[in-house]
mmCIF file of C-alpha atoms in Angstrom:
data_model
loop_
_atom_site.group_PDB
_atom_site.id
_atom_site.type_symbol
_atom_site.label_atom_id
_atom_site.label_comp_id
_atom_site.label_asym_id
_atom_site.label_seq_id
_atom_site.Cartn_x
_atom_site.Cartn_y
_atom_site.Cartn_z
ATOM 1 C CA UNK A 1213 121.526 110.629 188.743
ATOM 2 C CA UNK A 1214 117.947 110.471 188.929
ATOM 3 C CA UNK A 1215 115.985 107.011 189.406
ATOM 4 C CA UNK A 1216 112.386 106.437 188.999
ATOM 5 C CA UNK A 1217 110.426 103.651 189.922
ATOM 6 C CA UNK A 1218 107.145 102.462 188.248
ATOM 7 C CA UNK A 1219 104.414 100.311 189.303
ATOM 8 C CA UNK A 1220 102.914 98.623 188.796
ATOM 9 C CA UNK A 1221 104.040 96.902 185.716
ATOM 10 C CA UNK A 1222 100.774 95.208 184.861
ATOM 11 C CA UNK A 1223 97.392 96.318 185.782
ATOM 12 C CA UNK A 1224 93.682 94.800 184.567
ATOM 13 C CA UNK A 1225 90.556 97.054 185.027
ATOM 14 C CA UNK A 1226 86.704 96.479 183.987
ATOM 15 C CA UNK A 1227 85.718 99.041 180.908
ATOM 16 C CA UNK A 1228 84.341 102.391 183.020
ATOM 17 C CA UNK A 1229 86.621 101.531 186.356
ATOM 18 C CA UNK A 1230 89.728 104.172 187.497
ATOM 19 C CA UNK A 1231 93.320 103.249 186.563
ATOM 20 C CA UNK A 1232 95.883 104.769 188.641
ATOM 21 C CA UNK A 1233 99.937 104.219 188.196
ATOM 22 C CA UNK A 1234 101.856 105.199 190.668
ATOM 23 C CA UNK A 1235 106.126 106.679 190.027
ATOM 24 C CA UNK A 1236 108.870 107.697 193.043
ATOM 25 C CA UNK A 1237 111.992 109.603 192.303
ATOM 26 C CA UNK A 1238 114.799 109.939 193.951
ATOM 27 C CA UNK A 1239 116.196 113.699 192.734
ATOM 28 C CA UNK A 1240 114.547 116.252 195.041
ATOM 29 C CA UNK A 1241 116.108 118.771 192.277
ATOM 30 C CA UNK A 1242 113.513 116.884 189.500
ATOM 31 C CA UNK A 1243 110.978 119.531 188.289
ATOM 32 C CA UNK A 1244 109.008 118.217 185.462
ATOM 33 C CA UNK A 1245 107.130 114.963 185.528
ATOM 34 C CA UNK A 1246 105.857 113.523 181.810
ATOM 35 C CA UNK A 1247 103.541 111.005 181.340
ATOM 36 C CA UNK A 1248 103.556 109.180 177.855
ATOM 37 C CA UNK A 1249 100.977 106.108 176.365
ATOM 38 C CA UNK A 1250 102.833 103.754 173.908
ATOM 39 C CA UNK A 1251 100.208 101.745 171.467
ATOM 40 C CA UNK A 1252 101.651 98.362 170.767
ATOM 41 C CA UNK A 1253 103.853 99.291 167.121
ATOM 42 C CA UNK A 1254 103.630 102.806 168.022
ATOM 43 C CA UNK A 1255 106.452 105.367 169.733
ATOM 44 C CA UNK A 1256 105.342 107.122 173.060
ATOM 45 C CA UNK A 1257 103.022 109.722 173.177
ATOM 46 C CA UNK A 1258 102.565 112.420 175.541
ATOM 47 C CA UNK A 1259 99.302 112.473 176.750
ATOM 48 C CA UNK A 1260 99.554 114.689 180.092
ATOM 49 C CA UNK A 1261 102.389 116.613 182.138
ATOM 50 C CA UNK A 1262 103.069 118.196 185.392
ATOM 51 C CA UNK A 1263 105.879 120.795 186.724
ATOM 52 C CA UNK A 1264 106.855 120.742 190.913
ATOM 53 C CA UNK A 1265 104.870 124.108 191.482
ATOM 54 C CA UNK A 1266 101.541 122.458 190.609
ATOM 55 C CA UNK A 1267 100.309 119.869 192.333
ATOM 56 C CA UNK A 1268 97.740 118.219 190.187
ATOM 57 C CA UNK A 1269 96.634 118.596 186.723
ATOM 58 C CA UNK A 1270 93.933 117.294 184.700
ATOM 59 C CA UNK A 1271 92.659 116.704 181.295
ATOM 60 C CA UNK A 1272 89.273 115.223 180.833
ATOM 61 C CA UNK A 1273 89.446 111.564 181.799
ATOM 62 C CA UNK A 1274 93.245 112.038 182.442
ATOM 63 C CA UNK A 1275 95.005 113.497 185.896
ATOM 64 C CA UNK A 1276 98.496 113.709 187.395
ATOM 65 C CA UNK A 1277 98.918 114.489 191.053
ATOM 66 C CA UNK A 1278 102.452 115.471 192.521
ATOM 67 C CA UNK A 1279 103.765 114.977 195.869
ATOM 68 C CA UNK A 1280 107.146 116.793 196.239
ATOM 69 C CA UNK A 1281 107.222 115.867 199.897
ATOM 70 C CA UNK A 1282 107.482 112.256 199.323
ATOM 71 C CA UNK A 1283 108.692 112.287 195.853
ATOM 72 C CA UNK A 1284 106.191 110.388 193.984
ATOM 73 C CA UNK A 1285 103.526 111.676 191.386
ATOM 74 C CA UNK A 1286 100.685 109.341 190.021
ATOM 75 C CA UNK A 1287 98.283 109.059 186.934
ATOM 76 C CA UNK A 1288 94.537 108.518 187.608
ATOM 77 C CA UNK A 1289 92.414 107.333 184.395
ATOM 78 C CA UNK A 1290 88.167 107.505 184.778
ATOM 79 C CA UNK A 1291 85.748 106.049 183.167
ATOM 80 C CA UNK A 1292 88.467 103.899 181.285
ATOM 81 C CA UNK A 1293 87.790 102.378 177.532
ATOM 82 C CA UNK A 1294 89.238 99.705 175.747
ATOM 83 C CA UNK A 1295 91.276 102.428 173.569
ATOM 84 C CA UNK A 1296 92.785 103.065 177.166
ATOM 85 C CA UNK A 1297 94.667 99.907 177.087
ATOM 86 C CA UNK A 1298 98.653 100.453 175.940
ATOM 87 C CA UNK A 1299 101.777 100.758 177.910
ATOM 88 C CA UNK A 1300 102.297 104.048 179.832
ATOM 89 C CA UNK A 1301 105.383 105.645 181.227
ATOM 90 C CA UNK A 1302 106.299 108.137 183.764
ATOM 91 C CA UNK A 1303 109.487 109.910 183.352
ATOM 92 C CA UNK A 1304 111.178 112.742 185.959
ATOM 93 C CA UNK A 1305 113.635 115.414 184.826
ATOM 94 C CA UNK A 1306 116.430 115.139 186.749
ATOM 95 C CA UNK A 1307 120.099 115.955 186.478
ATOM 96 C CA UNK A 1308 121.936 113.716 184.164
ATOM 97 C CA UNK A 1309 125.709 112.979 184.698
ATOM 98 C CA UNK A 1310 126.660 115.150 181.996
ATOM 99 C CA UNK A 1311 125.616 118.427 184.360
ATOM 100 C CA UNK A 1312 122.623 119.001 182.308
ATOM 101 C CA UNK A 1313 118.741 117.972 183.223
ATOM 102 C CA UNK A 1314 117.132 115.044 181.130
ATOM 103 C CA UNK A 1315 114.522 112.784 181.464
ATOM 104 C CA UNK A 1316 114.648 109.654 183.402
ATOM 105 C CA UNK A 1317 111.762 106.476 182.193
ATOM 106 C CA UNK A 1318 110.088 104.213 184.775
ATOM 107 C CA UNK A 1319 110.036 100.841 183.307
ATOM 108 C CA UNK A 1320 106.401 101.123 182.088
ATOM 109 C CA UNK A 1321 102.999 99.570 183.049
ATOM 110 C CA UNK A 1322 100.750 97.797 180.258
ATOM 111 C CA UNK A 1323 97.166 98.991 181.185
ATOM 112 C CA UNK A 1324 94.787 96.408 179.660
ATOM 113 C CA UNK A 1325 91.019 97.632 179.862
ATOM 114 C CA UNK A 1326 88.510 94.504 179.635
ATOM 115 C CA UNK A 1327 85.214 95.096 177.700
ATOM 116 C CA UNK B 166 103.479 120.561 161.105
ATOM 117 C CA UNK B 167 105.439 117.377 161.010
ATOM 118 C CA UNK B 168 106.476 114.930 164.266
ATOM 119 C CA UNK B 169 110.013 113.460 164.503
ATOM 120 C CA UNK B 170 110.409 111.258 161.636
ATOM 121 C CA UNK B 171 112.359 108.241 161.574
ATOM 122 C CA UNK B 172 113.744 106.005 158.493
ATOM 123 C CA UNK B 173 113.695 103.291 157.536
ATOM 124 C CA UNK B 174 110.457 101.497 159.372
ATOM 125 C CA UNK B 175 112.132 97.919 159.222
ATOM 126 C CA UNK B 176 115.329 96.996 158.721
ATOM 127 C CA UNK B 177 116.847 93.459 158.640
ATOM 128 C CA UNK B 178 120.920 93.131 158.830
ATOM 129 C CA UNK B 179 122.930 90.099 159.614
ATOM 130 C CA UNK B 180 125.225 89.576 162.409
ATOM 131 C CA UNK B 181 128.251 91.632 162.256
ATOM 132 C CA UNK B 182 127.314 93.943 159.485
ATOM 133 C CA UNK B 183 126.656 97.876 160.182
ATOM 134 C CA UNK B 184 123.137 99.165 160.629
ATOM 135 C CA UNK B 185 122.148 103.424 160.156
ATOM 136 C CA UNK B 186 118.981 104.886 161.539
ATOM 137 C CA UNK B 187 118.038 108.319 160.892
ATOM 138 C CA UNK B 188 115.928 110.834 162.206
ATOM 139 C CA UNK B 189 114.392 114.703 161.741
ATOM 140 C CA UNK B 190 113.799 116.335 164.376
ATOM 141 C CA UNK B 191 110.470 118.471 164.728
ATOM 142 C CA UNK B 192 110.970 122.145 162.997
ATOM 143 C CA UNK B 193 113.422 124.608 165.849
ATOM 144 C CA UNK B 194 114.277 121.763 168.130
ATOM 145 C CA UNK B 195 117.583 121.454 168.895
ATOM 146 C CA UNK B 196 118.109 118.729 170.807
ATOM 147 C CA UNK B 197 118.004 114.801 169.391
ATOM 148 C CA UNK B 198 117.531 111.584 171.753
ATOM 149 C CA UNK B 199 118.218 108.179 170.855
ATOM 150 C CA UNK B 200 116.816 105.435 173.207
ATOM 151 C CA UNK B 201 116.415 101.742 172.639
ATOM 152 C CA UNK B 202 113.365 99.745 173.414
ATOM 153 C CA UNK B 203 114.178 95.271 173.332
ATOM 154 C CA UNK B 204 111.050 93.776 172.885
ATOM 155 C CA UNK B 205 108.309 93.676 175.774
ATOM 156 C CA UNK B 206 111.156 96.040 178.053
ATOM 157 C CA UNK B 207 111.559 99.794 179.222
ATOM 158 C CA UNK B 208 112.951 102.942 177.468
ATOM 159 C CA UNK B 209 116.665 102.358 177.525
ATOM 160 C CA UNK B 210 118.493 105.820 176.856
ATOM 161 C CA UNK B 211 120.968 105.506 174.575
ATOM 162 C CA UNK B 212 122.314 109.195 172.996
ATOM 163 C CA UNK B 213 121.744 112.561 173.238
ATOM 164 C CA UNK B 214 122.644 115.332 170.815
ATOM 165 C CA UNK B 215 122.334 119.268 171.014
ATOM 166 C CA UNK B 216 123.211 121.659 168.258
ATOM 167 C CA UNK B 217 125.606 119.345 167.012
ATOM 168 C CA UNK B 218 127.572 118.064 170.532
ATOM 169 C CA UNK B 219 126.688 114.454 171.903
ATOM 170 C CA UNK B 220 125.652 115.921 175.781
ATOM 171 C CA UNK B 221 125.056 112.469 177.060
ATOM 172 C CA UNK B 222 125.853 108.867 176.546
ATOM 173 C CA UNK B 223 123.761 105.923 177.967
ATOM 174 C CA UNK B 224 125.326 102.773 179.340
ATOM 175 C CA UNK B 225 125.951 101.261 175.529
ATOM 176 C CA UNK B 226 129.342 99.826 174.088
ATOM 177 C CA UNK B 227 131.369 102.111 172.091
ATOM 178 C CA UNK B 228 129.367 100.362 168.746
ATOM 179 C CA UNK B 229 126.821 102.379 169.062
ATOM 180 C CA UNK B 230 127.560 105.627 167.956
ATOM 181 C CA UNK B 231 126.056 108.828 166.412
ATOM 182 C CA UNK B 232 125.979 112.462 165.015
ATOM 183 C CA UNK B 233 123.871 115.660 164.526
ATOM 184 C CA UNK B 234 124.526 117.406 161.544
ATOM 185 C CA UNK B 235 123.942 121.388 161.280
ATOM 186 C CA UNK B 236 119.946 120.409 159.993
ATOM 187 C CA UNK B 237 119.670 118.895 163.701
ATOM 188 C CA UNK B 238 119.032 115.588 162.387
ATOM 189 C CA UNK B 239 120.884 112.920 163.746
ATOM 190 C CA UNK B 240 121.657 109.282 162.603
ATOM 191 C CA UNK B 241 122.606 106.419 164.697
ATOM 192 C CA UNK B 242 125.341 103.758 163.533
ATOM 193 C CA UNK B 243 125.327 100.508 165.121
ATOM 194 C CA UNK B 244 128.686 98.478 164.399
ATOM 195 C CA UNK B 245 129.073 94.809 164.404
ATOM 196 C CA UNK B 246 125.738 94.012 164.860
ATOM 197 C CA UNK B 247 124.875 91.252 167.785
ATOM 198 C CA UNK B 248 121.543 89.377 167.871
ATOM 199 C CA UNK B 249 120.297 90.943 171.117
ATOM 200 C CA UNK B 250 120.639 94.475 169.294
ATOM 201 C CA UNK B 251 117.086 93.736 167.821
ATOM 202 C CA UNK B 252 114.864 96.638 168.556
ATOM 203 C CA UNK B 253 112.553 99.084 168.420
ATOM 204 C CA UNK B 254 115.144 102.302 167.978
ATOM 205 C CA UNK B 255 113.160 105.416 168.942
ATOM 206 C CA UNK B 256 113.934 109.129 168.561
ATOM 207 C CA UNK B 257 112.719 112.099 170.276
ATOM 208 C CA UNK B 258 113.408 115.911 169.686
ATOM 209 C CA UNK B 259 112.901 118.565 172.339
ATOM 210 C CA UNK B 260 112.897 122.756 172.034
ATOM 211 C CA UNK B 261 114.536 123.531 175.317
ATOM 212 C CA UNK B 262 117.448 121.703 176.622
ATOM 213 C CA UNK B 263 117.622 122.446 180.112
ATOM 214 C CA UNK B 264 115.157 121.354 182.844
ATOM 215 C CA UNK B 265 111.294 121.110 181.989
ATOM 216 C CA UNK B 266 112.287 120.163 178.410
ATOM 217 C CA UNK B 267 108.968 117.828 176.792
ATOM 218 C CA UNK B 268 110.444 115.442 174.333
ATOM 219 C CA UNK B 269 108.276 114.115 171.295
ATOM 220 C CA UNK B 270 109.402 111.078 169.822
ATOM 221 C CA UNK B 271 108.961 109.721 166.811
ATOM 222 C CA UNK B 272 107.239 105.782 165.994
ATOM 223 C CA UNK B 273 110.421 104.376 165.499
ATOM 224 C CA UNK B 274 112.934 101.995 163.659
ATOM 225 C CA UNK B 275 112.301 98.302 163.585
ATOM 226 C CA UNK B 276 115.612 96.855 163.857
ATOM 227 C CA UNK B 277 116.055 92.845 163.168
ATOM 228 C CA UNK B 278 119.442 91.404 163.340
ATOM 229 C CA UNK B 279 119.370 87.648 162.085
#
């Protein structure tokens, strides 16, 4: 199945500095690559997405470039605010062992933007 | 339109007693995902439901267990509760069940096992 590795799993950055996480999977097969935020007490929320025939996507402050090549896609925050700060995961849609495709969580990085 | 919506918020059980979580999908999705998040740690999968059929199973005793009914909502039953079952218990629905599918997930069950 597919495995995807996060990191890193804490990062600090000054208020108005660039964030950028970085995920690897292992499933050349994945096609869709979900980022999500999680606010402490809060579920995951989608906040940007990319599929394997586009190689970077962005929404205002937010991007997502893909690398099929080596496998690895990353998340690039600008200009980054104290709301910014939360947990965010990647996740890859890969095959599952049940024959159909599901999505597969990196273990998360808490983002913590200093004033 | 309405999210994924979980009940209850908070629950507190005891040790060994049973514990149900439930969960509505958003309106036309199908498919139902159960995944448990310990305190301060990763999305663990735990269940996944579509139109009715548990698809996949996560690496999770035979105590946890679940069901979609013909609605699409799903509840999950956790047996003989342990301490380290404490949780966050998160849902997510999805429209399409094969590859690209976007899940949505709900905020989630607080569950506290004393």
């Amino acid at each position: 199945g597919e495995n995807v590795e996060q990191h890193p799993s804490t990062l600090s950055v000054q208020e108005g500095d660039s964030a950028v996480i970085k995920c690897t999977y292992s499933d050349s097969a994945s096609n869709y690559f979900p980022w999500y935020k999680q606010e402490l007490g809060k579920g995951p929320q989608l906040i940007i997405d990319i599929r394997s025939n586009v190689g970077e996507k962005k929404d205002q402050r937010i991007a997502v470039t893909l690398n099929k090549t080596a496998k690895h896609f990353s998340l690039h925050i600008t200009e980054t605010q104290p709301e910014d700060s939360a947990v965010y995961f990647c996740a890859a849609s890969g095959l599952s062992g049940a024959g159909s495709y599901q999505l597969t969580f990196g273990k998360g990085t808490k983002l913590s933007v200093i004033p | 339109e309405a999210g994924v919506t979980q009940s209850p918020t908070h629950l507190i059980k005891t040790r060994g007693q049973q514990a149900t979580l439930r969960c509505s999908p958003i309106s036309g999705h199908t498919s139902v995902y159960w995944y448990q998040q310990a305190l301060g740690l990763g999305l663990q999968f735990l269940l996944w439901y579509d139109e009715g059929e548990e698809r996949n199973r996560g690496n999770f005793p035979p105590r946890f267990s679940g069901r979609q009914f013909p609605n699409y909502s799903s509840e999950l039953n956790v047996n003989a509760l342990e301490l380290e079952d404490s949780a966050l218990y998160l849902c997510a629905s999805s429209l399409v069940k094969f590859s690209g599918n976007t899940i949505y997930f709900g905020e989630g069950s607080w569950l506290t096992v004393v």
